Short mmCIF file of N, CA, C and O in Angstrom, two decimals:
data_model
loop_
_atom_site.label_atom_id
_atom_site.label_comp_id
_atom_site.label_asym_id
_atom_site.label_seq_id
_atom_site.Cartn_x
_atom_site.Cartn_y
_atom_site.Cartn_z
N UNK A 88 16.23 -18.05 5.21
CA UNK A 88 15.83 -16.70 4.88
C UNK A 88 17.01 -15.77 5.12
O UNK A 88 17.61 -15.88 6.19
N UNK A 89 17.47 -14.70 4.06
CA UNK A 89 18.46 -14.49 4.70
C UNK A 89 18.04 -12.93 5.10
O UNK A 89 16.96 -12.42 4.78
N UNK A 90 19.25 -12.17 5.97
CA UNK A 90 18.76 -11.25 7.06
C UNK A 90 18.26 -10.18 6.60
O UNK A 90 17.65 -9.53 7.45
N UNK A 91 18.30 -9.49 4.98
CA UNK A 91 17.55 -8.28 4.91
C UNK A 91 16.33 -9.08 4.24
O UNK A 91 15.67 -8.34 3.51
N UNK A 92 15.94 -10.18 4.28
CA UNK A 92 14.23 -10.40 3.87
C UNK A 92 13.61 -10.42 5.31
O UNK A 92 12.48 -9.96 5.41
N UNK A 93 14.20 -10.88 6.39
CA UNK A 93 13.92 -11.00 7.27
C UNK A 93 13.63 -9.51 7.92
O UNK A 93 12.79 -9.54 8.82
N UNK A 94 13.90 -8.87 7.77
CA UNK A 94 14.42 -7.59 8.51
C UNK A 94 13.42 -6.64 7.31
O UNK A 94 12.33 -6.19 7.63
N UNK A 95 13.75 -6.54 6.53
CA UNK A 95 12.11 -6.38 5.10
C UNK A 95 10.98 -6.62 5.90
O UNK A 95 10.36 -5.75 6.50
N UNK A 96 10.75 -7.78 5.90
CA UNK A 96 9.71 -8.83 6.55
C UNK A 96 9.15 -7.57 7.51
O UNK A 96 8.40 -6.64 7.20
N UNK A 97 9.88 -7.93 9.01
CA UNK A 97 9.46 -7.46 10.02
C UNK A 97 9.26 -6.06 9.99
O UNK A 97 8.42 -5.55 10.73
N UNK A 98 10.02 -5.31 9.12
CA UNK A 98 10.04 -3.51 9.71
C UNK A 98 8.55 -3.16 8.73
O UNK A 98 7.78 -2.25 9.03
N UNK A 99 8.28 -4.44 7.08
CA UNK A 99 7.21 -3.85 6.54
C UNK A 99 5.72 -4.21 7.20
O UNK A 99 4.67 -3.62 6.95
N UNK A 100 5.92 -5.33 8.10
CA UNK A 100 4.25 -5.87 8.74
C UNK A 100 4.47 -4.90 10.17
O UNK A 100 3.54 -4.88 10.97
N UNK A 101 5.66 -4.13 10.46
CA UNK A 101 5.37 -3.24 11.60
C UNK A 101 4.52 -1.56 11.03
O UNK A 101 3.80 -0.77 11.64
N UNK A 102 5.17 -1.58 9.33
CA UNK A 102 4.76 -0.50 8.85
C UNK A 102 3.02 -0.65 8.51
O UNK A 102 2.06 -0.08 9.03
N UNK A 103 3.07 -1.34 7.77
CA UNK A 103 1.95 -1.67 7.65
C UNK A 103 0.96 -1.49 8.49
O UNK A 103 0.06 -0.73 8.11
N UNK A 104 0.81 -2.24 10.07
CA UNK A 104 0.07 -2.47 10.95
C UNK A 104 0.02 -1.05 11.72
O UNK A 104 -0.77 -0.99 12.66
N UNK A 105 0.65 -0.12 11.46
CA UNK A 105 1.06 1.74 12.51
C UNK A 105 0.15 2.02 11.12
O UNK A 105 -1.01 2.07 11.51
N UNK A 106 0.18 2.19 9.82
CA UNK A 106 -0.35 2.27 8.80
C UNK A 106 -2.20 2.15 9.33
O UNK A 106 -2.83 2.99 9.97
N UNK A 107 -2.67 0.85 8.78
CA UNK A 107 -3.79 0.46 9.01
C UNK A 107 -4.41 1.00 10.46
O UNK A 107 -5.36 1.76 10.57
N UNK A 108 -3.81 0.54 11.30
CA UNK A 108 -4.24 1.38 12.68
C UNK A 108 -4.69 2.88 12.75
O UNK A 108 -5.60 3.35 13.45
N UNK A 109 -3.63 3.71 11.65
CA UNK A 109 -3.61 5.19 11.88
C UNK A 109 -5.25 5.25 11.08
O UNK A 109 -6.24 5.69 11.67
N UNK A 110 -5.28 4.75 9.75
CA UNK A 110 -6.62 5.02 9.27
C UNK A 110 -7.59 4.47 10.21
O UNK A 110 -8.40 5.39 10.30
N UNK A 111 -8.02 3.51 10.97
CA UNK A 111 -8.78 2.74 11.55
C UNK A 111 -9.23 3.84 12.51
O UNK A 111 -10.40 4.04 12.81
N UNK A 112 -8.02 4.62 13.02
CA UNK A 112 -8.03 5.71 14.00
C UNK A 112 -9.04 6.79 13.80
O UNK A 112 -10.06 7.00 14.46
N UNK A 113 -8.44 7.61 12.47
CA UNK A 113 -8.90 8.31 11.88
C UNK A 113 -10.27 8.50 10.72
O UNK A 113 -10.68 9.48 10.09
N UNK A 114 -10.62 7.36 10.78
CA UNK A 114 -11.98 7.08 10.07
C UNK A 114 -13.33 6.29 11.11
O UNK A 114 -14.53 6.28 10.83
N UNK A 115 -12.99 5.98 11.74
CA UNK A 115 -13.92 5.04 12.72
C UNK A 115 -14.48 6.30 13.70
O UNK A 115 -13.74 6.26 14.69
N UNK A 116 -15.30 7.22 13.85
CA UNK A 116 -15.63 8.22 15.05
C UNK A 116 -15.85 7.29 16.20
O UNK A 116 -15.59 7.64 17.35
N UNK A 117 -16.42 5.87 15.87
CA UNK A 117 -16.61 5.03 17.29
C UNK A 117 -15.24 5.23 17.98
O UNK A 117 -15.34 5.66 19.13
N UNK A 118 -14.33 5.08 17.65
CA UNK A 118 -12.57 5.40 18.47
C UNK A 118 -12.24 6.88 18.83
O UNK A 118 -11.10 7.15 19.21
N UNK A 119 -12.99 7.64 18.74
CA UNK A 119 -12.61 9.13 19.08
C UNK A 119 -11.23 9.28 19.26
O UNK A 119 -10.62 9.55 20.29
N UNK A 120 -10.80 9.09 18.12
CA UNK A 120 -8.69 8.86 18.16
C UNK A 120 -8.56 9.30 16.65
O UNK A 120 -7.88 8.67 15.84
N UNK A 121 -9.35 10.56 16.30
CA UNK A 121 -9.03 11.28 15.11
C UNK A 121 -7.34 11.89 14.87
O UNK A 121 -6.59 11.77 13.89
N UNK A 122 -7.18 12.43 15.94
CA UNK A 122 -5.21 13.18 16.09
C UNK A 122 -4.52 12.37 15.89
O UNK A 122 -3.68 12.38 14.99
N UNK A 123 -4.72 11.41 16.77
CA UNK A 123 -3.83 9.92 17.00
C UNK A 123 -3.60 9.35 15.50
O UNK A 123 -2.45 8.98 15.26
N UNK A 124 -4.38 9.26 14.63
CA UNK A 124 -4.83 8.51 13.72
C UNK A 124 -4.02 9.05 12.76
O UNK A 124 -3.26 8.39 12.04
N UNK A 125 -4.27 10.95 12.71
CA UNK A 125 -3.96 11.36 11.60
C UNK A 125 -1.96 11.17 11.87
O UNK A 125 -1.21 11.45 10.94
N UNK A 126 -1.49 10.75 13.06
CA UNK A 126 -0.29 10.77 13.45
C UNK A 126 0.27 9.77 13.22
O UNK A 126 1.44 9.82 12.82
N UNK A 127 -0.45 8.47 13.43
CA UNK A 127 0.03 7.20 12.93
C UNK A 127 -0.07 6.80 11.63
O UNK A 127 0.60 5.93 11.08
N UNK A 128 -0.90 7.45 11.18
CA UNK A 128 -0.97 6.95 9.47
C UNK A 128 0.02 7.21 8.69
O UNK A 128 0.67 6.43 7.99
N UNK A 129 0.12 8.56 8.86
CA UNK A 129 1.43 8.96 7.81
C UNK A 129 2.57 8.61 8.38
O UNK A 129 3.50 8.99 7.67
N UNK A 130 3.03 7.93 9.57
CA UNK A 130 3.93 7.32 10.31
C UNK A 130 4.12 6.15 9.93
O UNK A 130 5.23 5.63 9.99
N UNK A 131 2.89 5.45 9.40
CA UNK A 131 3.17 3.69 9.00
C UNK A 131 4.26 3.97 7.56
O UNK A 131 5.35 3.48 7.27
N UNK A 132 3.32 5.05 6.82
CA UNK A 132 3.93 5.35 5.70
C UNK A 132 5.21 5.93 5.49
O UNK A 132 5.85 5.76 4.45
N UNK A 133 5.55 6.51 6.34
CA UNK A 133 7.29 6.77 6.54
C UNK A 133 8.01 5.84 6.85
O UNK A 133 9.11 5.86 6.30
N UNK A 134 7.74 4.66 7.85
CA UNK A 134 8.28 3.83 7.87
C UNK A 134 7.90 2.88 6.69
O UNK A 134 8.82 2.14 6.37
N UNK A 135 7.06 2.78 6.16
CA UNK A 135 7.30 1.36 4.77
C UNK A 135 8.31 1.82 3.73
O UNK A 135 8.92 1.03 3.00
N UNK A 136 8.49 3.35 3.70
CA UNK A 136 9.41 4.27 2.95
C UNK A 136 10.85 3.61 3.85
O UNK A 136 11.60 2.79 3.32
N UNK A 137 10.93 3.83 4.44
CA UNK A 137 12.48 3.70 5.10
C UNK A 137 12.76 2.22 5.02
O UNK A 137 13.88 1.74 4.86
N UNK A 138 11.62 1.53 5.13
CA UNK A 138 12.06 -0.40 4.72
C UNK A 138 12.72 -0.58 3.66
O UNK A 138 13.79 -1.19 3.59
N UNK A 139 11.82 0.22 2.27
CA UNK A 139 12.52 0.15 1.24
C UNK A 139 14.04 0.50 1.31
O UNK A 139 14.83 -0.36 0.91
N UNK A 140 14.46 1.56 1.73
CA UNK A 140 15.57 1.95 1.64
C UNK A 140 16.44 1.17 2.17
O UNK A 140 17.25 0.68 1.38
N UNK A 141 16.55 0.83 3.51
CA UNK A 141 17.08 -0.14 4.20
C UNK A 141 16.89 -1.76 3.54
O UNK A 141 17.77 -2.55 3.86
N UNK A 142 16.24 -2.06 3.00
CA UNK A 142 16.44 -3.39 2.35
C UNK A 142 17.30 -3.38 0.94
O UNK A 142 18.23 -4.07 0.53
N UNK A 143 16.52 -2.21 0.35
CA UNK A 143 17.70 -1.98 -0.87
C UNK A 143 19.30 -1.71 -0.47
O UNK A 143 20.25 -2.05 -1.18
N UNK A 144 19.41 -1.11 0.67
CA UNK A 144 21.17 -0.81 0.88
C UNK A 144 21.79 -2.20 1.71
O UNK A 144 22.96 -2.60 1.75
N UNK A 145 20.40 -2.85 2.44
CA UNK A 145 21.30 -4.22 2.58
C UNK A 145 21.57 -5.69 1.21
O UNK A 145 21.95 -6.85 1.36
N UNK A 146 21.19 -4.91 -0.03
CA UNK A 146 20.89 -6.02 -0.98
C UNK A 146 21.88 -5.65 -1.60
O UNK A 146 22.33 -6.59 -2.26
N UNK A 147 22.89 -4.03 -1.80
CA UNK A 147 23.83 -3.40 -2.43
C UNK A 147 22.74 -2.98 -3.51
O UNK A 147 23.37 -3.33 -4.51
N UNK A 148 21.79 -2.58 -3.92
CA UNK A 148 21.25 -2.35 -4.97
C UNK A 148 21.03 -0.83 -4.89
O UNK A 148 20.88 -0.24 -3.82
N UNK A 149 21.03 -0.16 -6.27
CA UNK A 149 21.10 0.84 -6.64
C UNK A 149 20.02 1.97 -6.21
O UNK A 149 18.86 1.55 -6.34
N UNK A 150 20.16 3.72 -5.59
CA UNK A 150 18.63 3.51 -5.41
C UNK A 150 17.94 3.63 -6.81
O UNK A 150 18.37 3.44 -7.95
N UNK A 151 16.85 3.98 -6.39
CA UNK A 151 15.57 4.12 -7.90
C UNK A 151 15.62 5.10 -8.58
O UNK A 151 15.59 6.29 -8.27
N UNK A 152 15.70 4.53 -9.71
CA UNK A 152 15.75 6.02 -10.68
C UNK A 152 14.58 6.01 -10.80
O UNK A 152 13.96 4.94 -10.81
N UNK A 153 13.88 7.42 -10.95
CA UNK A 153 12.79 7.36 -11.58
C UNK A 153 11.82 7.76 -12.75
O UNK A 153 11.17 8.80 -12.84
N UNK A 154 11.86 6.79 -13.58
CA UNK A 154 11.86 7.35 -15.07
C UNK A 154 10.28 7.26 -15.26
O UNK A 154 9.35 7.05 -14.49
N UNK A 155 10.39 7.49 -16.47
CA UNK A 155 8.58 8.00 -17.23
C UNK A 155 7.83 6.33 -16.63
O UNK A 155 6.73 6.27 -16.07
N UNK A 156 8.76 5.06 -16.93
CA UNK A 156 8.12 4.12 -16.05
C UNK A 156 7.91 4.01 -14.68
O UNK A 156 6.78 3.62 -14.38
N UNK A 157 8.61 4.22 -13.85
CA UNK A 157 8.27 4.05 -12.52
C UNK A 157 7.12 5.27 -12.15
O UNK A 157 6.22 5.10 -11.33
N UNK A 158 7.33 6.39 -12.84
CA UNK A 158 5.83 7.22 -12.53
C UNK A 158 4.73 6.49 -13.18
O UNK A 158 3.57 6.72 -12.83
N UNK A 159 4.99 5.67 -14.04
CA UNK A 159 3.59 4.84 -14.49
C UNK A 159 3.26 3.95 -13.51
O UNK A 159 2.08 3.84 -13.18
N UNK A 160 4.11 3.30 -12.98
CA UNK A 160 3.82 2.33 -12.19
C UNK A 160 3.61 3.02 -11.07
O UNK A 160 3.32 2.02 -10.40
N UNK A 161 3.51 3.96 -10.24
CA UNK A 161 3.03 4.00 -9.19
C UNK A 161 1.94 4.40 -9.31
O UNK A 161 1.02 4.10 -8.55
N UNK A 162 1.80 5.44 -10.67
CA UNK A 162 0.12 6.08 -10.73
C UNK A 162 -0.43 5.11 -10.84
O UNK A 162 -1.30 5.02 -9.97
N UNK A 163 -0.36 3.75 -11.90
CA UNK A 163 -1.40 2.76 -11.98
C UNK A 163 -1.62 2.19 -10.58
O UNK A 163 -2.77 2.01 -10.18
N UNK A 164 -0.39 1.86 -9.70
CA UNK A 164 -0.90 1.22 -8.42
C UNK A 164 -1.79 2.28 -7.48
O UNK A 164 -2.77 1.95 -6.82
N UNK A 165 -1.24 3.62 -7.55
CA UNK A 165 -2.54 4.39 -6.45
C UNK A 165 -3.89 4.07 -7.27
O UNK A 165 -4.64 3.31 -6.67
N UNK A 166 -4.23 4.42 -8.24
CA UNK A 166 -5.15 3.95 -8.99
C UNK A 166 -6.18 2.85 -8.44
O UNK A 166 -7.23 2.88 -7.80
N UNK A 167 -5.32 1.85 -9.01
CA UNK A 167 -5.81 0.40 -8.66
C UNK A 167 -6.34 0.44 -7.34
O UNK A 167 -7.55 0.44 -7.11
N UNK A 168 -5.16 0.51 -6.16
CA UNK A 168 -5.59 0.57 -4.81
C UNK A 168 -6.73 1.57 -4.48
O UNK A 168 -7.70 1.26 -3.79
N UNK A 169 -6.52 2.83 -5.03
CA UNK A 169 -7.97 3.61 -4.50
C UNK A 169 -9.12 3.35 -5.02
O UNK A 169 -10.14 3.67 -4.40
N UNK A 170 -9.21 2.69 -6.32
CA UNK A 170 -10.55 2.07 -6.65
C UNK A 170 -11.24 1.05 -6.10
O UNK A 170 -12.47 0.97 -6.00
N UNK A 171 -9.97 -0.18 -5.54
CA UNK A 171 -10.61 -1.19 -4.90
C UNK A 171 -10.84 -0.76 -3.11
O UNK A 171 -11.42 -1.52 -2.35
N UNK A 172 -10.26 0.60 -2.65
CA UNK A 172 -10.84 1.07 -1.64
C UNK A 172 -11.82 1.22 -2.23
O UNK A 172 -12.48 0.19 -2.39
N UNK A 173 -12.21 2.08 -2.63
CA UNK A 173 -13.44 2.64 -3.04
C UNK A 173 -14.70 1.66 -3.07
O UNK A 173 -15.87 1.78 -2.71
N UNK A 174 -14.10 0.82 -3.53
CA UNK A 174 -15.66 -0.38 -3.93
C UNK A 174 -15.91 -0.92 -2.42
O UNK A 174 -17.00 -1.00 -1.87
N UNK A 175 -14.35 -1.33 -1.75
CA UNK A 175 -14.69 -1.78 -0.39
C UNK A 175 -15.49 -1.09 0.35
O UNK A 175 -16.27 -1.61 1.16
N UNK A 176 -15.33 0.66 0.06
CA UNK A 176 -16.25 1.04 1.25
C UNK A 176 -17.78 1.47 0.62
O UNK A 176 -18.72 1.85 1.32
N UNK A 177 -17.81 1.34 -0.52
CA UNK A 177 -19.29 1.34 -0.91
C UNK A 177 -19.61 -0.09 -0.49
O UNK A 177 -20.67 -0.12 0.13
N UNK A 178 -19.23 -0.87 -0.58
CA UNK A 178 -20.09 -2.05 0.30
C UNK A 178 -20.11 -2.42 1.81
O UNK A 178 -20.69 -3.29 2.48
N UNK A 179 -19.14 -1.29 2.11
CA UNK A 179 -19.22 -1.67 3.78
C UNK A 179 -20.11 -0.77 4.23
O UNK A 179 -21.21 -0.82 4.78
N UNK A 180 -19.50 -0.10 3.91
CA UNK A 180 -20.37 1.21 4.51
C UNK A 180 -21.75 2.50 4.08
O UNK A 180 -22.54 3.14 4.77
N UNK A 181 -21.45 2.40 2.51
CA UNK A 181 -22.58 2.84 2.03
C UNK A 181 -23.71 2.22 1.60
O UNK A 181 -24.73 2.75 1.17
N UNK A 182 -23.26 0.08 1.83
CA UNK A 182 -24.60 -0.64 1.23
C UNK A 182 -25.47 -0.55 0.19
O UNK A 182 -26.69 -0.59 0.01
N UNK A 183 -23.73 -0.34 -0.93
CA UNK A 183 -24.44 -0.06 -2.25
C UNK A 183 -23.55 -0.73 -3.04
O UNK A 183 -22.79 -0.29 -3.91
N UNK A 184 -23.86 -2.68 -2.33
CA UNK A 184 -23.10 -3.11 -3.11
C UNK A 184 -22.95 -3.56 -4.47
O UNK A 184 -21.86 -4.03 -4.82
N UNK A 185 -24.20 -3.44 -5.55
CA UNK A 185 -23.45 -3.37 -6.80
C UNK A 185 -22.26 -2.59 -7.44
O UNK A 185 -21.49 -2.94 -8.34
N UNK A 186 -22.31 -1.54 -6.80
CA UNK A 186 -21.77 -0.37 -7.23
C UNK A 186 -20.28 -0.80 -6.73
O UNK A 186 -19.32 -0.65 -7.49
N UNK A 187 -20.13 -1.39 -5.31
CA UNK A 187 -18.89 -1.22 -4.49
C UNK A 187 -18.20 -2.76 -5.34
O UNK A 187 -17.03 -2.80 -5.74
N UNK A 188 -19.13 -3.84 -5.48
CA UNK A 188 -18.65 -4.47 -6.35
C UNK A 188 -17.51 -4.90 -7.61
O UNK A 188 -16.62 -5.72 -7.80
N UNK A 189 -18.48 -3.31 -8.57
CA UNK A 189 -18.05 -3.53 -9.67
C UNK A 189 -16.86 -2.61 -9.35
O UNK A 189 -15.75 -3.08 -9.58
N UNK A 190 -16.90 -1.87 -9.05
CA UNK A 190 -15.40 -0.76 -8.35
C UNK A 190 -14.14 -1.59 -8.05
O UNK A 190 -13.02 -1.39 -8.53
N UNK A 191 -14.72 -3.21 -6.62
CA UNK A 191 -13.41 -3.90 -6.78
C UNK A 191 -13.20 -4.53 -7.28
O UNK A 191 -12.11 -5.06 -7.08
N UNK A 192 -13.91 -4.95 -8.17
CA UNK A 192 -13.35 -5.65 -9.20
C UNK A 192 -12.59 -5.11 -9.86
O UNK A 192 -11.53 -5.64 -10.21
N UNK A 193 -13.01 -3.72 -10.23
CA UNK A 193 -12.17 -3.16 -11.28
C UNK A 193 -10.64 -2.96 -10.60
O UNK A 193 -9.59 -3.35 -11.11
N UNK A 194 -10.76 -2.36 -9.51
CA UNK A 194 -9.34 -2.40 -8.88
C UNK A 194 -8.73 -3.44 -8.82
O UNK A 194 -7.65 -3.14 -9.31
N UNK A 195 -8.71 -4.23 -8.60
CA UNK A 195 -8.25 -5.48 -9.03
C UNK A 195 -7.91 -5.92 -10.76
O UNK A 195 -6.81 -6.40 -11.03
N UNK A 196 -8.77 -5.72 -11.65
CA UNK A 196 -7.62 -5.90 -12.57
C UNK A 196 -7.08 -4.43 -12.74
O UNK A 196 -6.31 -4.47 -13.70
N UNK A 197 -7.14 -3.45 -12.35
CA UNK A 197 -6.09 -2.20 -12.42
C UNK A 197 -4.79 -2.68 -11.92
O UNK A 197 -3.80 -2.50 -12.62
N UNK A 198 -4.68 -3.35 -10.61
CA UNK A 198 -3.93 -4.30 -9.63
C UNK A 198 -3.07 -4.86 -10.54
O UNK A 198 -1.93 -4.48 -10.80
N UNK A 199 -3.65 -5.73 -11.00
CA UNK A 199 -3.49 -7.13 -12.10
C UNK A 199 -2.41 -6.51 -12.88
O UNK A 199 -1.22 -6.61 -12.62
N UNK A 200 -2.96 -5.80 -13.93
CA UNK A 200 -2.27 -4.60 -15.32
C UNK A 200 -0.70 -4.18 -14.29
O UNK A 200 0.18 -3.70 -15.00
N UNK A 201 -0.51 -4.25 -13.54
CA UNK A 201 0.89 -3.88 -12.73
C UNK A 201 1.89 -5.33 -12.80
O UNK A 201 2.97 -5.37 -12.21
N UNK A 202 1.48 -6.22 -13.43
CA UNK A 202 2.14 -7.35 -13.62
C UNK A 202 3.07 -7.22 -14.92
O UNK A 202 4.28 -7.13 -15.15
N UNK A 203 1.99 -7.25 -15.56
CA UNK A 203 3.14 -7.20 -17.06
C UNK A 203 3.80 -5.39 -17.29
O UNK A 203 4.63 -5.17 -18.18
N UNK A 204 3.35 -4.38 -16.46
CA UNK A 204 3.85 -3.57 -16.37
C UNK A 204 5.19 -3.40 -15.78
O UNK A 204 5.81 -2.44 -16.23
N UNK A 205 5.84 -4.16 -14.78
CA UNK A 205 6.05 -4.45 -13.84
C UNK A 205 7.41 -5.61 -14.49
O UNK A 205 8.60 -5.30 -14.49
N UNK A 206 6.98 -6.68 -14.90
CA UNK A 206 7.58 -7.48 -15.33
C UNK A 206 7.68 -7.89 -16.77
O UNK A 206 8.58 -8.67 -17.08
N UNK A 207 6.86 -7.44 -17.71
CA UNK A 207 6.78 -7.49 -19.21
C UNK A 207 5.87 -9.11 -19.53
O UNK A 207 5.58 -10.02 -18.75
N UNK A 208 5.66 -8.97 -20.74
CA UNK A 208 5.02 -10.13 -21.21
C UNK A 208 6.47 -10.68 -22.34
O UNK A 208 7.17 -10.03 -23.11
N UNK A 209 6.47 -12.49 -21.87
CA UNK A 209 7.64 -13.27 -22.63
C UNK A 209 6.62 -13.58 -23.69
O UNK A 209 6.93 -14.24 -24.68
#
């Protein structure tokens, strides 16, 4: 493995996990760690931001331009991802799982559609 996948690796499952925690914080009232929450969340997310950067400048790669595609591609991925939240928490929590169902499903192929967006069809 060489050292910026490694170093990718570790700084994005540290982002990630300050990430998930901060919402867990901030949505769960059983944790009365609403401040905390709203502090770590957008903290996971600054750091998965700075992974990128730091893995791209250890790869020599260019940064991102960002053209009419890369705004496609991120709207389709918030998209995708907030729909298949969405379905997740209609079945966790509102127990209305047809509904939360068909939601992740759909996020999921919204998900999906980021493939050939992403990489093109041969």
């Amino acid at each position: 493995m060489k050292k910026s996948n490694f170093v990718a690796l570790f700084l994005g499952t540290v982002s990630m996990v300050l990430f998930a925690l901060g919402m867990c914080m901030a949505l769960l009232p059983e944790w009365n760690a609403m401040n905390e929450g709203i502090i770590m969340g957008p903290a996971g997310i600054i750091l998965g931001l700075i992974t990128v950067l730091i893995w791209r400048k250890m790869e020599n790669k260019p940064p991102i331009k960002i053209t009419a595609k890369t705004f496609g591609i991120i709207l389709v991925s918030l998209v995708g991802a907030l729909t298949f939240g969405t379905g997740m928490c209609l079945c966790l929590v509102a127990e209305e799982y047809i509904y939360g169902i068909v939601a992740g499903l759909l996020g999921i192929v919204i998900l999906f559609a980021l493939i050939p967006m992403c990489k093109g069809l041969k």
